[in-house]
Amino acid sequence: MTRMLTVGAEPLRESMRTLVRGFGSDAREVELVVNNLVDANLTGHDSHGVGMLPRYSESFLEGGLVPNVHVKAVLDAGAMLRLDGQAGFGQVVGHEAMLMGIERAKKHGTCIMALGNAHHLCRIGAWAEMAVAAGMISIHFVNVISRGSVAPHGGSDARFGTNPFTVGIPVKGREPVLLDFATSVVAQGKARVAHNKGEKFPPGRLIDHQGNPTEDPRYVVVPPIGAILPFGEHKGSGLALVCELLGGALAAGRAWHDTDASKRRVHNGMLTVIIDPNAIADAATFERETLAVVDWVKASPPRPGMDQVRLAGEPERAWRAQRNAEGIPIDEITWKELHVAAQRLHIDPAEIDRLAGVTL
Ligand SMILES: NC(=O)c1ccc[n+]([C@@H]2O[C@H](COP(=O)([O-])OP(=O)(O)OC[C@H]3O[C@@H](n4cnc5c(N)ncnc54)[C@H](O)[C@@H]3O)[C@@H](O)[C@H]2O)c1
């Protein structure tokens, strides 16, 4: 088993600020990128945390990620926006796109926003959290331009990205419902994390390069590449297809139908629908019914072996509280990959360690 390090959230941020400055990012970009990645770690999604920076550094060096650029409106038709992320950090262009979309939804009651050519938008739940913080519902269909990693139901090779689907719904006086998942049975980055930790996957999640079942996450990380299966068999596969068509073909003008795995960039296309619940529904009725449903669902007696019914969004909030208090576990291999990223960006790895309080 790989050794685990524990790093406090703030020392990790401080250390990663130094690393991200290596991209030449301005101060605002550094903050947006670092806060977004560390929050992914805090919410338990290490697959989308600071461990993405080595990949970003490779993408940057081959020109797939462009620092210090902003979303550009290609179509501005009031409640309809089409935006070009210009291959900028997803943490920046995603943030800017959501600010625009939320502002339009406040004005028009809704906004349909198409975002293309964004570098990795990371944890899509972060964008839904922005919407619910403004009292809005948001729905996101996302495709991935990287390399195929998920087999369609019945198929034996990778034809989709992990194409996430996300919905945020505000609940009056309570925490929001925040459903945010990859349409694969696990996110691709979780295979990378498991591979780095030397862990196997439970059966029924992966196939090898010949389409045979395997428990070894190497088949998603190092050649010969196999595939992750979609969640829920034909249902998840269907949702992955819809994400490709809406996030990719419609929103980004670029869907994945390729076998080229040579490039290190991860681009996302995202179709976002933002709805002001007060503009379409009677506010009091929506609040009453929403509260009644969440209470009703939570009240289901736990079945044997389960402790309680959790609503979507609860696990991430619990992780955030725990990891803010106890620190963030990072495996040693991921940390060494961060050293390599630092060197690529002409940053001294010893400085990364010093700021994080890590001794290897
Ligand atoms: N940008 C990209 O290209 C990309 C691609 C794929 C995934 N992602 C992101 O990866 C992250 C992880 O995705 P994932 O599929 O591994 O997540 P996951 O399997 O952990 O599922 C997360 C969702 O399920 C809910 N959940 C988890 N356990 C639960 C329980 N016991 N009861 C009720 N609800 C529960 C969570 O609240 C959350 O809504 C997401 O944030 C996603 O947006 C991004």
PDB file of N, CA and C and ligand atoms in Angstrom, residues 40 43-45 47-48 56 119-127 142-145 161-167 177-190 231 266-268 306-317 319, ligand 1:
ATOM      1  N   ALA A  40     -12.433  20.363  -4.076  1.00  0.00           N
ATOM      2  CA  ALA A  40     -12.743  18.997  -4.559  1.00  0.00           C
ATOM      3  C   ALA A  40     -12.152  17.970  -3.591  1.00  0.00           C
ATOM      4  N   THR A  43     -14.275  17.931  -0.416  1.00  0.00           N
ATOM      5  CA  THR A  43     -15.575  17.262  -0.542  1.00  0.00           C
ATOM      6  C   THR A  43     -15.438  15.760  -0.792  1.00  0.00           C
ATOM      7  N   GLY A  44     -14.205  15.258  -0.693  1.00  0.00           N
ATOM      8  CA  GLY A  44     -14.005  13.801  -0.800  1.00  0.00           C
ATOM      9  C   GLY A  44     -13.706  13.342  -2.214  1.00  0.00           C
ATOM     10  N   HIS A  45     -13.677  14.278  -3.182  1.00  0.00           N
ATOM     11  CA  HIS A  45     -13.442  13.885  -4.573  1.00  0.00           C
ATOM     12  C   HIS A  45     -11.975  14.119  -4.935  1.00  0.00           C
ATOM     13  N   SER A  47     -10.241  12.541  -6.815  1.00  0.00           N
ATOM     14  CA  SER A  47     -10.069  12.382  -8.264  1.00  0.00           C
ATOM     15  C   SER A  47     -10.030  13.742  -8.959  1.00  0.00           C
ATOM     16  N   HIS A  48     -10.626  14.752  -8.356  1.00  0.00           N
ATOM     17  CA  HIS A  48     -10.740  16.079  -8.976  1.00  0.00           C
ATOM     18  C   HIS A  48     -10.035  17.162  -8.169  1.00  0.00           C
ATOM     19  N   TYR A  56      -2.742  18.996 -15.765  1.00  0.00           N
ATOM     20  CA  TYR A  56      -2.892  20.366 -16.293  1.00  0.00           C
ATOM     21  C   TYR A  56      -1.537  20.884 -16.801  1.00  0.00           C
ATOM     22  N   HIS A 119     -11.152  24.287 -20.684  1.00  0.00           N
ATOM     23  CA  HIS A 119     -10.309  23.242 -20.113  1.00  0.00           C
ATOM     24  C   HIS A 119     -11.042  22.693 -18.891  1.00  0.00           C
ATOM     25  N   HIS A 120     -10.637  21.549 -18.418  1.00  0.00           N
ATOM     26  CA  HIS A 120     -11.303  20.765 -17.371  1.00  0.00           C
ATOM     27  C   HIS A 120     -12.141  21.604 -16.379  1.00  0.00           C
ATOM     28  N   LEU A 121     -13.451  21.384 -16.403  1.00  0.00           N
ATOM     29  CA  LEU A 121     -14.346  22.133 -15.495  1.00  0.00           C
ATOM     30  C   LEU A 121     -14.403  21.493 -14.117  1.00  0.00           C
ATOM     31  N   CYS A 122     -13.644  20.440 -13.949  1.00  0.00           N
ATOM     32  CA  CYS A 122     -13.424  19.806 -12.644  1.00  0.00           C
ATOM     33  C   CYS A 122     -14.720  19.291 -12.032  1.00  0.00           C
ATOM     34  N   ARG A 123     -14.951  19.594 -10.752  1.00  0.00           N
ATOM     35  CA  ARG A 123     -16.144  19.076 -10.067  1.00  0.00           C
ATOM     36  C   ARG A 123     -17.337  19.930 -10.511  1.00  0.00           C
ATOM     37  N   ILE A 124     -18.225  19.350 -11.279  1.00  0.00           N
ATOM     38  CA  ILE A 124     -19.325  20.143 -11.840  1.00  0.00           C
ATOM     39  C   ILE A 124     -20.239  20.641 -10.712  1.00  0.00           C
ATOM     40  N   GLY A 125     -20.266  19.905  -9.608  1.00  0.00           N
ATOM     41  CA  GLY A 125     -21.061  20.336  -8.453  1.00  0.00           C
ATOM     42  C   GLY A 125     -20.699  21.740  -7.981  1.00  0.00           C
ATOM     43  N   ALA A 126     -19.458  22.154  -8.209  1.00  0.00           N
ATOM     44  CA  ALA A 126     -19.052  23.500  -7.789  1.00  0.00           C
ATOM     45  C   ALA A 126     -19.890  24.557  -8.512  1.00  0.00           C
ATOM     46  N   TRP A 127     -20.252  24.252  -9.783  1.00  0.00           N
ATOM     47  CA  TRP A 127     -21.036  25.241 -10.558  1.00  0.00           C
ATOM     48  C   TRP A 127     -22.492  25.223 -10.093  1.00  0.00           C
ATOM     49  N   VAL A 142     -22.570  17.409 -19.370  1.00  0.00           N
ATOM     50  CA  VAL A 142     -21.168  17.709 -19.684  1.00  0.00           C
ATOM     51  C   VAL A 142     -20.543  16.580 -20.507  1.00  0.00           C
ATOM     52  N   ASN A 143     -19.781  16.951 -21.537  1.00  0.00           N
ATOM     53  CA  ASN A 143     -18.985  15.927 -22.242  1.00  0.00           C
ATOM     54  C   ASN A 143     -17.503  16.173 -22.000  1.00  0.00           C
ATOM     55  N   VAL A 144     -16.697  15.214 -22.375  1.00  0.00           N
ATOM     56  CA  VAL A 144     -15.260  15.277 -22.105  1.00  0.00           C
ATOM     57  C   VAL A 144     -14.490  15.002 -23.395  1.00  0.00           C
ATOM     58  N   ILE A 145     -13.621  15.932 -23.759  1.00  0.00           N
ATOM     59  CA  ILE A 145     -12.725  15.720 -24.908  1.00  0.00           C
ATOM     60  C   ILE A 145     -11.354  15.414 -24.329  1.00  0.00           C
ATOM     61  N   GLY A 161     -16.421   9.780 -22.723  1.00  0.00           N
ATOM     62  CA  GLY A 161     -15.723  10.237 -21.526  1.00  0.00           C
ATOM     63  C   GLY A 161     -16.577   9.877 -20.322  1.00  0.00           C
ATOM     64  N   THR A 162     -16.207  10.349 -19.154  1.00  0.00           N
ATOM     65  CA  THR A 162     -16.996  10.016 -17.965  1.00  0.00           C
ATOM     66  C   THR A 162     -18.203  10.952 -17.808  1.00  0.00           C
ATOM     67  N   ASN A 163     -18.416  11.795 -18.785  1.00  0.00           N
ATOM     68  CA  ASN A 163     -19.590  12.646 -19.004  1.00  0.00           C
ATOM     69  C   ASN A 163     -20.479  12.910 -17.775  1.00  0.00           C
ATOM     70  N   PRO A 164     -20.101  13.856 -16.929  1.00  0.00           N
ATOM     71  CA  PRO A 164     -20.889  14.064 -15.714  1.00  0.00           C
ATOM     72  C   PRO A 164     -22.243  14.738 -15.941  1.00  0.00           C
ATOM     73  N   PHE A 165     -23.156  14.436 -15.038  1.00  0.00           N
ATOM     74  CA  PHE A 165     -24.507  15.019 -15.028  1.00  0.00           C
ATOM     75  C   PHE A 165     -24.739  15.575 -13.628  1.00  0.00           C
ATOM     76  N   THR A 166     -25.224  16.778 -13.550  1.00  0.00           N
ATOM     77  CA  THR A 166     -25.308  17.463 -12.250  1.00  0.00           C
ATOM     78  C   THR A 166     -26.588  18.295 -12.157  1.00  0.00           C
ATOM     79  N   VAL A 167     -27.221  18.250 -10.977  1.00  0.00           N
ATOM     80  CA  VAL A 167     -28.399  19.094 -10.720  1.00  0.00           C
ATOM     81  C   VAL A 167     -28.271  19.681  -9.314  1.00  0.00           C
ATOM     82  N   VAL A 177     -30.199  20.198  -2.357  1.00  0.00           N
ATOM     83  CA  VAL A 177     -29.978  18.893  -2.976  1.00  0.00           C
ATOM     84  C   VAL A 177     -28.946  19.106  -4.072  1.00  0.00           C
ATOM     85  N   LEU A 178     -27.875  18.326  -4.048  1.00  0.00           N
ATOM     86  CA  LEU A 178     -26.814  18.510  -5.029  1.00  0.00           C
ATOM     87  C   LEU A 178     -26.377  17.166  -5.600  1.00  0.00           C
ATOM     88  N   LEU A 179     -26.980  16.824  -6.711  1.00  0.00           N
ATOM     89  CA  LEU A 179     -26.679  15.554  -7.371  1.00  0.00           C
ATOM     90  C   LEU A 179     -25.592  15.808  -8.404  1.00  0.00           C
ATOM     91  N   ASP A 180     -24.489  15.102  -8.294  1.00  0.00           N
ATOM     92  CA  ASP A 180     -23.329  15.434  -9.146  1.00  0.00           C
ATOM     93  C   ASP A 180     -22.495  14.179  -9.342  1.00  0.00           C
ATOM     94  N   PHE A 181     -22.619  13.565 -10.524  1.00  0.00           N
ATOM     95  CA  PHE A 181     -21.868  12.319 -10.702  1.00  0.00           C
ATOM     96  C   PHE A 181     -21.422  12.127 -12.144  1.00  0.00           C
ATOM     97  N   ALA A 182     -20.352  11.347 -12.275  1.00  0.00           N
ATOM     98  CA  ALA A 182     -19.933  10.844 -13.577  1.00  0.00           C
ATOM     99  C   ALA A 182     -20.939   9.787 -14.010  1.00  0.00           C
ATOM    100  N   THR A 183     -21.173   9.675 -15.319  1.00  0.00           N
ATOM    101  CA  THR A 183     -22.105   8.641 -15.785  1.00  0.00           C
ATOM    102  C   THR A 183     -21.422   7.273 -15.893  1.00  0.00           C
ATOM    103  N   SER A 184     -20.128   7.234 -15.611  1.00  0.00           N
ATOM    104  CA  SER A 184     -19.433   5.958 -15.464  1.00  0.00           C
ATOM    105  C   SER A 184     -19.676   5.455 -14.039  1.00  0.00           C
ATOM    106  N   VAL A 185     -19.455   4.169 -13.831  1.00  0.00           N
ATOM    107  CA  VAL A 185     -19.730   3.604 -12.496  1.00  0.00           C
ATOM    108  C   VAL A 185     -18.789   4.222 -11.451  1.00  0.00           C
ATOM    109  N   VAL A 186     -17.617   4.694 -11.895  1.00  0.00           N
ATOM    110  CA  VAL A 186     -16.737   5.538 -11.054  1.00  0.00           C
ATOM    111  C   VAL A 186     -16.108   6.595 -11.948  1.00  0.00           C
ATOM    112  N   ALA A 187     -15.720   7.731 -11.353  1.00  0.00           N
ATOM    113  CA  ALA A 187     -15.020   8.765 -12.115  1.00  0.00           C
ATOM    114  C   ALA A 187     -13.646   8.227 -12.516  1.00  0.00           C
ATOM    115  N   GLN A 188     -13.153   8.676 -13.671  1.00  0.00           N
ATOM    116  CA  GLN A 188     -11.868   8.182 -14.178  1.00  0.00           C
ATOM    117  C   GLN A 188     -10.737   8.465 -13.193  1.00  0.00           C
ATOM    118  N   GLY A 189     -10.776   9.663 -12.584  1.00  0.00           N
ATOM    119  CA  GLY A 189      -9.722  10.035 -11.638  1.00  0.00           C
ATOM    120  C   GLY A 189      -9.687   9.112 -10.428  1.00  0.00           C
ATOM    121  N   LYS A 190     -10.835   8.486 -10.104  1.00  0.00           N
ATOM    122  CA  LYS A 190     -10.847   7.563  -8.961  1.00  0.00           C
ATOM    123  C   LYS A 190     -10.056   6.304  -9.309  1.00  0.00           C
ATOM    124  N   PHE A 231     -22.570   3.545 -15.248  1.00  0.00           N
ATOM    125  CA  PHE A 231     -23.379   3.161 -14.077  1.00  0.00           C
ATOM    126  C   PHE A 231     -24.753   2.707 -14.580  1.00  0.00           C
ATOM    127  N   VAL A 266      -7.726  18.109 -21.290  1.00  0.00           N
ATOM    128  CA  VAL A 266      -9.075  17.626 -20.973  1.00  0.00           C
ATOM    129  C   VAL A 266      -9.983  18.824 -21.196  1.00  0.00           C
ATOM    130  N   HIS A 267     -10.754  18.789 -22.263  1.00  0.00           N
ATOM    131  CA  HIS A 267     -11.692  19.882 -22.507  1.00  0.00           C
ATOM    132  C   HIS A 267     -13.104  19.399 -22.185  1.00  0.00           C
ATOM    133  N   ASN A 268     -13.898  20.288 -21.658  1.00  0.00           N
ATOM    134  CA  ASN A 268     -15.297  19.972 -21.367  1.00  0.00           C
ATOM    135  C   ASN A 268     -16.221  20.876 -22.173  1.00  0.00           C
ATOM    136  N   MET A 306     -27.331  -0.530   6.468  1.00  0.00           N
ATOM    137  CA  MET A 306     -27.221   0.888   6.132  1.00  0.00           C
ATOM    138  C   MET A 306     -27.540   1.701   7.384  1.00  0.00           C
ATOM    139  N   ASP A 307     -26.867   2.870   7.540  1.00  0.00           N
ATOM    140  CA  ASP A 307     -27.102   3.638   8.765  1.00  0.00           C
ATOM    141  C   ASP A 307     -28.201   4.678   8.623  1.00  0.00           C
ATOM    142  N   GLN A 308     -28.373   5.228   7.422  1.00  0.00           N
ATOM    143  CA  GLN A 308     -29.394   6.262   7.228  1.00  0.00           C
ATOM    144  C   GLN A 308     -29.582   6.502   5.742  1.00  0.00           C
ATOM    145  N   VAL A 309     -30.655   7.209   5.407  1.00  0.00           N
ATOM    146  CA  VAL A 309     -30.838   7.680   4.032  1.00  0.00           C
ATOM    147  C   VAL A 309     -30.153   9.032   3.932  1.00  0.00           C
ATOM    148  N   ARG A 310     -29.265   9.160   2.956  1.00  0.00           N
ATOM    149  CA  ARG A 310     -28.617  10.462   2.706  1.00  0.00           C
ATOM    150  C   ARG A 310     -29.186  11.055   1.430  1.00  0.00           C
ATOM    151  N   LEU A 311     -29.299  12.359   1.411  1.00  0.00           N
ATOM    152  CA  LEU A 311     -29.702  13.043   0.180  1.00  0.00           C
ATOM    153  C   LEU A 311     -28.460  13.437  -0.588  1.00  0.00           C
ATOM    154  N   ALA A 312     -28.604  13.548  -1.887  1.00  0.00           N
ATOM    155  CA  ALA A 312     -27.472  13.975  -2.722  1.00  0.00           C
ATOM    156  C   ALA A 312     -26.950  15.316  -2.212  1.00  0.00           C
ATOM    157  N   GLY A 313     -25.652  15.378  -2.000  1.00  0.00           N
ATOM    158  CA  GLY A 313     -25.008  16.593  -1.467  1.00  0.00           C
ATOM    159  C   GLY A 313     -24.565  16.414  -0.023  1.00  0.00           C
ATOM    160  N   GLU A 314     -25.252  15.527   0.716  1.00  0.00           N
ATOM    161  CA  GLU A 314     -24.890  15.322   2.132  1.00  0.00           C
ATOM    162  C   GLU A 314     -23.483  14.743   2.299  1.00  0.00           C
ATOM    163  N   PRO A 315     -23.110  13.708   1.502  1.00  0.00           N
ATOM    164  CA  PRO A 315     -21.768  13.154   1.725  1.00  0.00           C
ATOM    165  C   PRO A 315     -20.676  14.208   1.538  1.00  0.00           C
ATOM    166  N   GLU A 316     -20.812  15.065   0.525  1.00  0.00           N
ATOM    167  CA  GLU A 316     -19.772  16.079   0.262  1.00  0.00           C
ATOM    168  C   GLU A 316     -19.685  17.054   1.436  1.00  0.00           C
ATOM    169  N   ARG A 317     -20.830  17.424   2.004  1.00  0.00           N
ATOM    170  CA  ARG A 317     -20.796  18.362   3.146  1.00  0.00           C
ATOM    171  C   ARG A 317     -20.147  17.710   4.366  1.00  0.00           C
ATOM    172  N   TRP A 319     -17.877  15.275   4.274  1.00  0.00           N
ATOM    173  CA  TRP A 319     -16.433  15.215   4.016  1.00  0.00           C
ATOM    174  C   TRP A 319     -15.778  16.566   4.252  1.00  0.00           C
TER     175      TRP A 319
HETATM  176  N1  LIG B   1     -15.029  17.676 -15.423  1.00  0.00           N
HETATM  177  C1  LIG B   1     -15.104  16.431 -15.826  1.00  0.00           C
HETATM  178  O1  LIG B   1     -14.701  16.091 -16.942  1.00  0.00           O
HETATM  179  C2  LIG B   1     -15.674  15.376 -14.916  1.00  0.00           C
HETATM  180  C3  LIG B   1     -15.888  14.090 -15.417  1.00  0.00           C
HETATM  181  C4  LIG B   1     -16.448  13.142 -14.559  1.00  0.00           C
HETATM  182  C5  LIG B   1     -16.750  13.446 -13.253  1.00  0.00           C
HETATM  183  N2  LIG B   1     -16.507  14.705 -12.795  1.00  0.00           N
HETATM  184  C6  LIG B   1     -16.777  15.040 -11.401  1.00  0.00           C
HETATM  185  O2  LIG B   1     -16.298  13.982 -10.584  1.00  0.00           O
HETATM  186  C7  LIG B   1     -16.927  14.040  -9.323  1.00  0.00           C
HETATM  187  C8  LIG B   1     -17.108  12.670  -8.799  1.00  0.00           C
HETATM  188  O3  LIG B   1     -18.054  11.940  -9.564  1.00  0.00           O
HETATM  189  P1  LIG B   1     -18.440  10.454  -9.102  1.00  0.00           P
HETATM  190  O4  LIG B   1     -19.358   9.875 -10.089  1.00  0.00           O
HETATM  191  O5  LIG B   1     -17.216   9.719  -8.746  1.00  0.00           O
HETATM  192  O6  LIG B   1     -19.203  10.776  -7.755  1.00  0.00           O
HETATM  193  P2  LIG B   1     -19.884   9.775  -6.718  1.00  0.00           P
HETATM  194  O7  LIG B   1     -20.008   8.385  -7.264  1.00  0.00           O
HETATM  195  O8  LIG B   1     -19.204   9.976  -5.419  1.00  0.00           O
HETATM  196  O9  LIG B   1     -21.374  10.335  -6.638  1.00  0.00           O
HETATM  197  C9  LIG B   1     -21.542  11.616  -6.169  1.00  0.00           C
HETATM  198  C10 LIG B   1     -23.013  11.942  -6.061  1.00  0.00           C
HETATM  199  O10 LIG B   1     -23.734  10.932  -5.354  1.00  0.00           O
HETATM  200  C11 LIG B   1     -24.178  11.457  -4.081  1.00  0.00           C
HETATM  201  N3  LIG B   1     -23.978  10.393  -3.088  1.00  0.00           N
HETATM  202  C12 LIG B   1     -22.833   9.748  -2.787  1.00  0.00           C
HETATM  203  N4  LIG B   1     -23.043   8.824  -1.837  1.00  0.00           N
HETATM  204  C13 LIG B   1     -24.357   8.872  -1.529  1.00  0.00           C
HETATM  205  C14 LIG B   1     -25.195   8.161  -0.607  1.00  0.00           C
HETATM  206  N5  LIG B   1     -24.718   7.203   0.182  1.00  0.00           N
HETATM  207  N6  LIG B   1     -26.494   8.488  -0.576  1.00  0.00           N
HETATM  208  C15 LIG B   1     -26.997   9.467  -1.371  1.00  0.00           C
HETATM  209  N7  LIG B   1     -26.260  10.171  -2.262  1.00  0.00           N
HETATM  210  C16 LIG B   1     -24.953   9.873  -2.336  1.00  0.00           C
HETATM  211  C17 LIG B   1     -23.305  12.646  -3.822  1.00  0.00           C
HETATM  212  O11 LIG B   1     -23.898  13.572  -2.961  1.00  0.00           O
HETATM  213  C18 LIG B   1     -23.151  13.205  -5.244  1.00  0.00           C
HETATM  214  O12 LIG B   1     -24.304  13.895  -5.653  1.00  0.00           O
HETATM  215  C19 LIG B   1     -18.183  14.870  -9.554  1.00  0.00           C
HETATM  216  O13 LIG B   1     -18.001  16.090  -8.875  1.00  0.00           O
HETATM  217  C20 LIG B   1     -18.220  15.121 -11.058  1.00  0.00           C
HETATM  218  O14 LIG B   1     -18.733  16.381 -11.440  1.00  0.00           O
HETATM  219  C21 LIG B   1     -15.997  15.677 -13.614  1.00  0.00           C
END
